[in-house]
XYZ file of C-alpha atoms in Angstrom:
368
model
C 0.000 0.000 0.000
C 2.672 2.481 0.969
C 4.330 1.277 -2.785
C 0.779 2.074 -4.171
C 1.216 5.801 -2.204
C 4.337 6.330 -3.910
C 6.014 6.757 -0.320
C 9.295 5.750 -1.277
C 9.871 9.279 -2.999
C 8.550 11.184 0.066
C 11.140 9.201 2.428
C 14.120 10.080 0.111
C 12.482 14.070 0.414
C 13.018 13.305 4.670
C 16.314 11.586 4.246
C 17.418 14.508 1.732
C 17.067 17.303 4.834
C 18.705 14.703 7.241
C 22.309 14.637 5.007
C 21.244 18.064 3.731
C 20.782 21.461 5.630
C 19.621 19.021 9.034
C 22.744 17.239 8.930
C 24.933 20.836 8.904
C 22.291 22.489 11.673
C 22.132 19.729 14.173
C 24.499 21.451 16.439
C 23.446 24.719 16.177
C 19.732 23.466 16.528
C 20.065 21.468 19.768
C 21.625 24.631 20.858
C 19.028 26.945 20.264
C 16.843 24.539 22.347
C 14.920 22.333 19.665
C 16.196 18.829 17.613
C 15.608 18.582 13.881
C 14.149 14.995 14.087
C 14.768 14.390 10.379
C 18.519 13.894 11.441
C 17.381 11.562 14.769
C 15.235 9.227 12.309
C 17.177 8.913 9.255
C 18.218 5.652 10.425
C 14.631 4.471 10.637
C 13.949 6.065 7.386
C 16.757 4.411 5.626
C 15.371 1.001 7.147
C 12.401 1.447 5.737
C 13.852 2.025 2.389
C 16.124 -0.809 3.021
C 13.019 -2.940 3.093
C 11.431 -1.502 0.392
C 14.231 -2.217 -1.754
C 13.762 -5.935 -1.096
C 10.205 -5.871 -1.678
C 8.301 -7.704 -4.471
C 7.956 -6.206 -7.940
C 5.220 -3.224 -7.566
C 7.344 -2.460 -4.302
C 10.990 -2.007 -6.435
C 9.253 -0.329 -9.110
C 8.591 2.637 -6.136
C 11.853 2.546 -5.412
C 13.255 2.399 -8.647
C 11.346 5.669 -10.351
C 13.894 8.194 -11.779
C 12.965 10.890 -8.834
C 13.784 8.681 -6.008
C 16.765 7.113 -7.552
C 17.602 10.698 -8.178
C 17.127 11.966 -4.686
C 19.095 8.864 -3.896
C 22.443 9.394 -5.585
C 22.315 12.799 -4.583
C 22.804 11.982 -1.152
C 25.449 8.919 -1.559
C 27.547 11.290 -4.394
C 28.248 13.473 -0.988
C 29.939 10.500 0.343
C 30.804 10.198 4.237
C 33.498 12.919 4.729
C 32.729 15.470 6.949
C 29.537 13.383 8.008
C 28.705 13.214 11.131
C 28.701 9.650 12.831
C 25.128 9.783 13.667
C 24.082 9.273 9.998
C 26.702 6.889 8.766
C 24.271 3.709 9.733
C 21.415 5.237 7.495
C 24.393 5.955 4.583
C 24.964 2.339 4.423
C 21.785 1.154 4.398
C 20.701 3.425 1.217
C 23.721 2.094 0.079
C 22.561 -1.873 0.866
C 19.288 -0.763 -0.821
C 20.527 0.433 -3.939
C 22.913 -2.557 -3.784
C 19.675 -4.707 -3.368
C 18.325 -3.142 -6.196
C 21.202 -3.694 -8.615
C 20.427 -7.935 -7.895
C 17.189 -7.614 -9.944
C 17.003 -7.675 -13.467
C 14.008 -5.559 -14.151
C 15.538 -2.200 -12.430
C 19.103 -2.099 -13.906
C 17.809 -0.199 -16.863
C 16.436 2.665 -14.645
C 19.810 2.417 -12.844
C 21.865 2.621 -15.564
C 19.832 5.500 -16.647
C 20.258 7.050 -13.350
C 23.586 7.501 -13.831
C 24.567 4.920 -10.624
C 27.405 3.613 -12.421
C 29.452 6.732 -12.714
C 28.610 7.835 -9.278
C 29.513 4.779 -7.635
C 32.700 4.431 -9.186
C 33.419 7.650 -7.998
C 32.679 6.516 -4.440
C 35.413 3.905 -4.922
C 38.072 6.940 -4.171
C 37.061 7.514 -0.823
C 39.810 7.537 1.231
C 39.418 5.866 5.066
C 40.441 8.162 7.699
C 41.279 7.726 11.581
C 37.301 8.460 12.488
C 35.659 6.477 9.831
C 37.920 3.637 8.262
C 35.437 1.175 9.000
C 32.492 3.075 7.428
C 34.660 3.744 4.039
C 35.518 -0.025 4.159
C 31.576 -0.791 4.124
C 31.018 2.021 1.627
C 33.325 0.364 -0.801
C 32.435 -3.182 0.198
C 28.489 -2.426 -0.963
C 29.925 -0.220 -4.112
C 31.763 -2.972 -5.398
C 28.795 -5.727 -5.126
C 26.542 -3.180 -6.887
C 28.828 -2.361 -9.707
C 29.281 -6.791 -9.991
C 25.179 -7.002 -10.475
C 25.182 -3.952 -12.688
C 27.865 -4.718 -14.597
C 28.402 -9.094 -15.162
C 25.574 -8.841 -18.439
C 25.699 -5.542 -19.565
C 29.081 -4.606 -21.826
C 27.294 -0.791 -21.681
C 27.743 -0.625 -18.048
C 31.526 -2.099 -18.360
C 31.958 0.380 -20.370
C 30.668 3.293 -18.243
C 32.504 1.988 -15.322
C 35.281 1.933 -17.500
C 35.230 5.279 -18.740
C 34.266 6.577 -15.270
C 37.795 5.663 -14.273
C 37.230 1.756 -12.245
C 40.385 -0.017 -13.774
C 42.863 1.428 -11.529
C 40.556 0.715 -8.599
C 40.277 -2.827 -9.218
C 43.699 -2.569 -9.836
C 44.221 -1.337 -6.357
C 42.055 -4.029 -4.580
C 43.973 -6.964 -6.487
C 47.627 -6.007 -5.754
C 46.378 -4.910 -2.233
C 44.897 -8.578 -1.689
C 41.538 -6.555 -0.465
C 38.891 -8.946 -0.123
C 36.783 -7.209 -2.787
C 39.467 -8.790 -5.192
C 37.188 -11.587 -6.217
C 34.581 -8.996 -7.347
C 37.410 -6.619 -8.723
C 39.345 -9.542 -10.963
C 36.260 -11.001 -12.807
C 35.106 -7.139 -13.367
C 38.204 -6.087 -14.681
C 38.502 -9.343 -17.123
C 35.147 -8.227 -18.430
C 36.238 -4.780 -19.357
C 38.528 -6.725 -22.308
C 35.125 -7.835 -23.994
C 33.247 -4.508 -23.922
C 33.839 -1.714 -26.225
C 36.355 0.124 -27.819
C 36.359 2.850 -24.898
C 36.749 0.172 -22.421
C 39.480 -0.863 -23.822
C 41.242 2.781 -24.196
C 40.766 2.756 -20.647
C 42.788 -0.539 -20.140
C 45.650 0.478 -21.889
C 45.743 4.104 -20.258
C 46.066 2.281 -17.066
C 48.529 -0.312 -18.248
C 46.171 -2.960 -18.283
C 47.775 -5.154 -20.539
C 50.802 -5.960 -17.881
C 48.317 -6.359 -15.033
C 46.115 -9.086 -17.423
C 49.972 -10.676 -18.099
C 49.908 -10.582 -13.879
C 47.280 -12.075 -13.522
C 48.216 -14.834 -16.567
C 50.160 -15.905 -13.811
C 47.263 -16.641 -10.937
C 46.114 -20.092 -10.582
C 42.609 -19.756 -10.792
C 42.311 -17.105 -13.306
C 45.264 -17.844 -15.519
C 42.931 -19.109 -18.884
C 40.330 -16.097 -18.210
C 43.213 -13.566 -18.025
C 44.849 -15.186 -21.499
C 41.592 -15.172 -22.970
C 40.906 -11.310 -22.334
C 44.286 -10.606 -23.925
C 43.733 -12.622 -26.906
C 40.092 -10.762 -26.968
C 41.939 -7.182 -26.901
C 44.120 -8.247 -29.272
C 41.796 -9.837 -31.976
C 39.315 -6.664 -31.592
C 41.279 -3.559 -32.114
C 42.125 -1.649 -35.296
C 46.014 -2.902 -36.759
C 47.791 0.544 -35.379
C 46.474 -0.185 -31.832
C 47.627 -3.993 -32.520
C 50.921 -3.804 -33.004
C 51.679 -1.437 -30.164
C 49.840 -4.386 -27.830
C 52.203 -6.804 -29.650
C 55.041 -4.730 -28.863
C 54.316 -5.525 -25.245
C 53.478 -9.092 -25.683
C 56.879 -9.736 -27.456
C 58.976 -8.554 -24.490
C 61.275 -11.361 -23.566
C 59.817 -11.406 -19.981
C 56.293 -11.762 -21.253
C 57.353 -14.788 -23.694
C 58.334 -16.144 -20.854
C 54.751 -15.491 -18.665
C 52.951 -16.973 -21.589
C 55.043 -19.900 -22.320
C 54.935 -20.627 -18.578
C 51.607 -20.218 -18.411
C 50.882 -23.137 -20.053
C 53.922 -25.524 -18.859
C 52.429 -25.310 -14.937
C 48.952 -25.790 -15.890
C 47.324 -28.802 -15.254
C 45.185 -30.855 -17.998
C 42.149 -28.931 -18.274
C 43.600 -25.362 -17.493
C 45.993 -26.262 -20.423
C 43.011 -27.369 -22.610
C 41.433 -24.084 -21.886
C 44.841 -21.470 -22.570
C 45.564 -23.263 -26.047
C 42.016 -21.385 -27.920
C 43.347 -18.004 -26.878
C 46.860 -19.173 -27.600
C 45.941 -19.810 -31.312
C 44.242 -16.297 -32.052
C 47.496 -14.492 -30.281
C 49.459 -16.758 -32.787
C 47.435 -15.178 -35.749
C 49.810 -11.795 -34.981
C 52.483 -12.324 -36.761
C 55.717 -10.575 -35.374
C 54.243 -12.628 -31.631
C 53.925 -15.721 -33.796
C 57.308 -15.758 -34.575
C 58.587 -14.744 -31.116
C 56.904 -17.630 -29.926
C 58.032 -20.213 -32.927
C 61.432 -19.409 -31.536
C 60.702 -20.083 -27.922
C 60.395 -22.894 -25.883
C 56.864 -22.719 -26.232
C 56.937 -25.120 -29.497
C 58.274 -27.680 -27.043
C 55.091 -27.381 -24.765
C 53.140 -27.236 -27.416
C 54.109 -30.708 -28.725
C 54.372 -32.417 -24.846
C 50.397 -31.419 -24.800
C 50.156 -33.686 -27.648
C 49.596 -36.543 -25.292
C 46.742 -34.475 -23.638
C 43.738 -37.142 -22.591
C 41.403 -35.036 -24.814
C 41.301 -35.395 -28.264
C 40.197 -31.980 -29.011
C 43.036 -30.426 -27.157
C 45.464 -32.278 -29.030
C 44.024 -30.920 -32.371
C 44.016 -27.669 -31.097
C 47.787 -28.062 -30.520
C 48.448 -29.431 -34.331
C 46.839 -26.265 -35.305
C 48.804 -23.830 -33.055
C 51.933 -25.970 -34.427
C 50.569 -25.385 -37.837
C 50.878 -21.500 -37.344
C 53.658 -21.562 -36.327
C 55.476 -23.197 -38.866
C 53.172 -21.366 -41.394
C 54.179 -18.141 -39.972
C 58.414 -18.784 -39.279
C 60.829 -17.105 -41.000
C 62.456 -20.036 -42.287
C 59.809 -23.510 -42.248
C 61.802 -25.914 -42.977
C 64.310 -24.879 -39.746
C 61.647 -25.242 -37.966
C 60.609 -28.315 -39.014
C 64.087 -29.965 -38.794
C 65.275 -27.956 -35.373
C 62.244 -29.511 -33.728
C 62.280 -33.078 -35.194
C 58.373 -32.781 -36.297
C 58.482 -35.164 -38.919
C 58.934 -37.916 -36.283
C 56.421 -36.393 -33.800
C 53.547 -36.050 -36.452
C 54.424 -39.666 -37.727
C 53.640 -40.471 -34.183
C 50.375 -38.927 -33.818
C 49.219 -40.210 -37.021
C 50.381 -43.693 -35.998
C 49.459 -43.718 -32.278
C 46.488 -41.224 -31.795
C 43.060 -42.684 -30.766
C 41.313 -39.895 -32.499
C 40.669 -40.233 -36.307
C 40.318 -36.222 -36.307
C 43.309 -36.245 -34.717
C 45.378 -37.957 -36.987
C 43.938 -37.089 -40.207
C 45.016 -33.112 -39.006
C 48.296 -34.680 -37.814
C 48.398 -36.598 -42.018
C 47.647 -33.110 -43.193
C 50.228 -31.353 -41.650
C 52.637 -33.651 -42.691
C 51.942 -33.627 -45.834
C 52.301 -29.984 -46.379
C 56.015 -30.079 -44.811
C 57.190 -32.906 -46.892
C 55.549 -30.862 -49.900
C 57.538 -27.697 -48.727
C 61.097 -29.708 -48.029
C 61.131 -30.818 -51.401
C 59.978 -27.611 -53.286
């Protein structure tokens, strides 16, 4: 019924002269001998919008109207310095509700339109101080679960986060360890499949190296390649060859050759797709071809899958399509013998016909 009323704008209205002129007269007030009670029951109005915010669908539909979320943001873009302590509770819990809002699928759009993203990346560069470190670490805590809802299906939001300046804060939270990192690492990988300006943003901030950082994390090692080998295969040539100017740094051959020697069977099986659309750059492609990673390439020939294993032929294949001089590479890495191998031993008839192929074409090119 209250829903029905449209209270939820008239609460924002009271919560709007608690962090507003009530917030700055409180002192003064209590002085003069009266309380301004919108300050003493923000909390309770906050709670109340809390609730609302977790209400069924006629109930978030109140909460999510372009006045309220309005009246909303206006009072969280403030952010908490200089607030008095009184009214950091009833911060947080707008904060909760919007966050509570983000989780459903049928306000986003009126968020997004809002202009939430912006603001709460902006939030992200509060600083904690001696009086409030704990409220700034809550403030940031509930930011960064609200940008994950808003932004996990929706490459426009990625890219309004990234535009609104979020890749050196996720930065921050990884190399810091911060808890939030396992909101901030999937966030930031997504920024390498939105748009063009998404990407600008990434290399402004040098994102490149940190995706080659975190190349080298366990659990995210095949996501971070991927994202790489996304940037790579969706930008214009000019902007490609200055990302294969990084990638061809002897101490990144190494992270991506490594990469795949200390994974395990299926983390391997996942790194050698993005593997063979880096190899499609040519200058990298040869870097590579005259690395060890050839070498790991062919000891994931015995890989239990037989799609894996014909992924590797191919990235093989590029590589000696690609190499300055083919037939060096065929002889400095005995391949005759190894493809005679697969096409004797493999169980997969996909396998070895690609493995038949390949050899074909080399004995074709050693005696041209």
């Amino acid at each position: 019924l209250l829903a029905r009323g449209k209270a939820a704008w008239r609460l924002v209205h009271l919560l709007q002269r608690s962090f507003g002129d009530g917030a700055k007269t409180k002192v003064s007030s209590e002085q003069s001998g009266w309380v301004d009670l919108s300050v003493q029951h923000a909390d309770r109005v906050a709670s109340v919008l809390l609730l609302f915010s977790q209400g069924d669908r006629v109930v978030k539909e109140d909460m999510a109207q372009p006045v309220v979320l309005k009246g909303l943001l206006q009072i969280v873009s403030a952010g908490t310095e200089g607030m008095p302590k009184s009214l950091e509770g009833a911060y947080i819990k707008i904060l909760k509700g919007l966050r509570h809002l983000s989780g459903d699928t049928n306000t986003l759009t009126q968020l997004q339109d809002s202009g939430v993203v912006p603001c709460f990346v902006a939030l992200l560069s509060q600083k904690g101080t001696a009086k409030n470190p704990s409220c700034v670490s809550e403030v940031q805590s509930q930011v960064m679960f609200a940008l994950y809802n808003l932004c996990k299906i929706s490459k426009v939001r990625q890219e309004q986060a990234a535009l609104a300046g979020v890749v050196e804060h996720l930065q921050r939270f990884i190399t810091s360890n911060s808890p939030l990192r396992q909101l901030a690492i999937p966030l930031l990988c997504d920024l390498a499949h939105a748009g063009d300006g998404a990407r600008k943003a990434l290399w402004k901030s040098d994102g490149l190296t940190f995706y080659l950082k975190l190349v080298q994390m366990k659990y995210w090692h095949h996501i971070a390649l991927n994202c790489i080998a996304v940037w790579i295969s969706a930008t214009q040539e000019d902007e490609k060859l200055r990302l294969e100017e990084v990638l061809q740094h002897p101490h990144n051959i190494d992270i991506l050759i490594s990469c795949l020697a200390d994974a395990d069977n299926q983390a391997a099986g996942n790194m050698v797709p993005p593997l063979i659309q880096l190899l499609d750059c040519k200058r990298l492609n040869r870097a590579l071809g005259v690395s060890r990673m050839v070498l790991e390439m062919m000891r994931r020939l015995h890989h239990p899958e037989a799609v894996v294993r014909k992924n590797i032929l191919q990235a093989i294949q590029l590589m000696y399509e690609r190499s300055e001089d083919p037939r060096v590479f065929i002889t400095s890495h005995d391949l005759y013998a190894v493809l005679e191998q697969v096409v004797e031993k493999d169980e997969s008839l996909l396998v070895q016909e690609h493995a038949r192929l390949l050899l074909r074409a080399m004995l074709v090119n050693t005696i041209i």
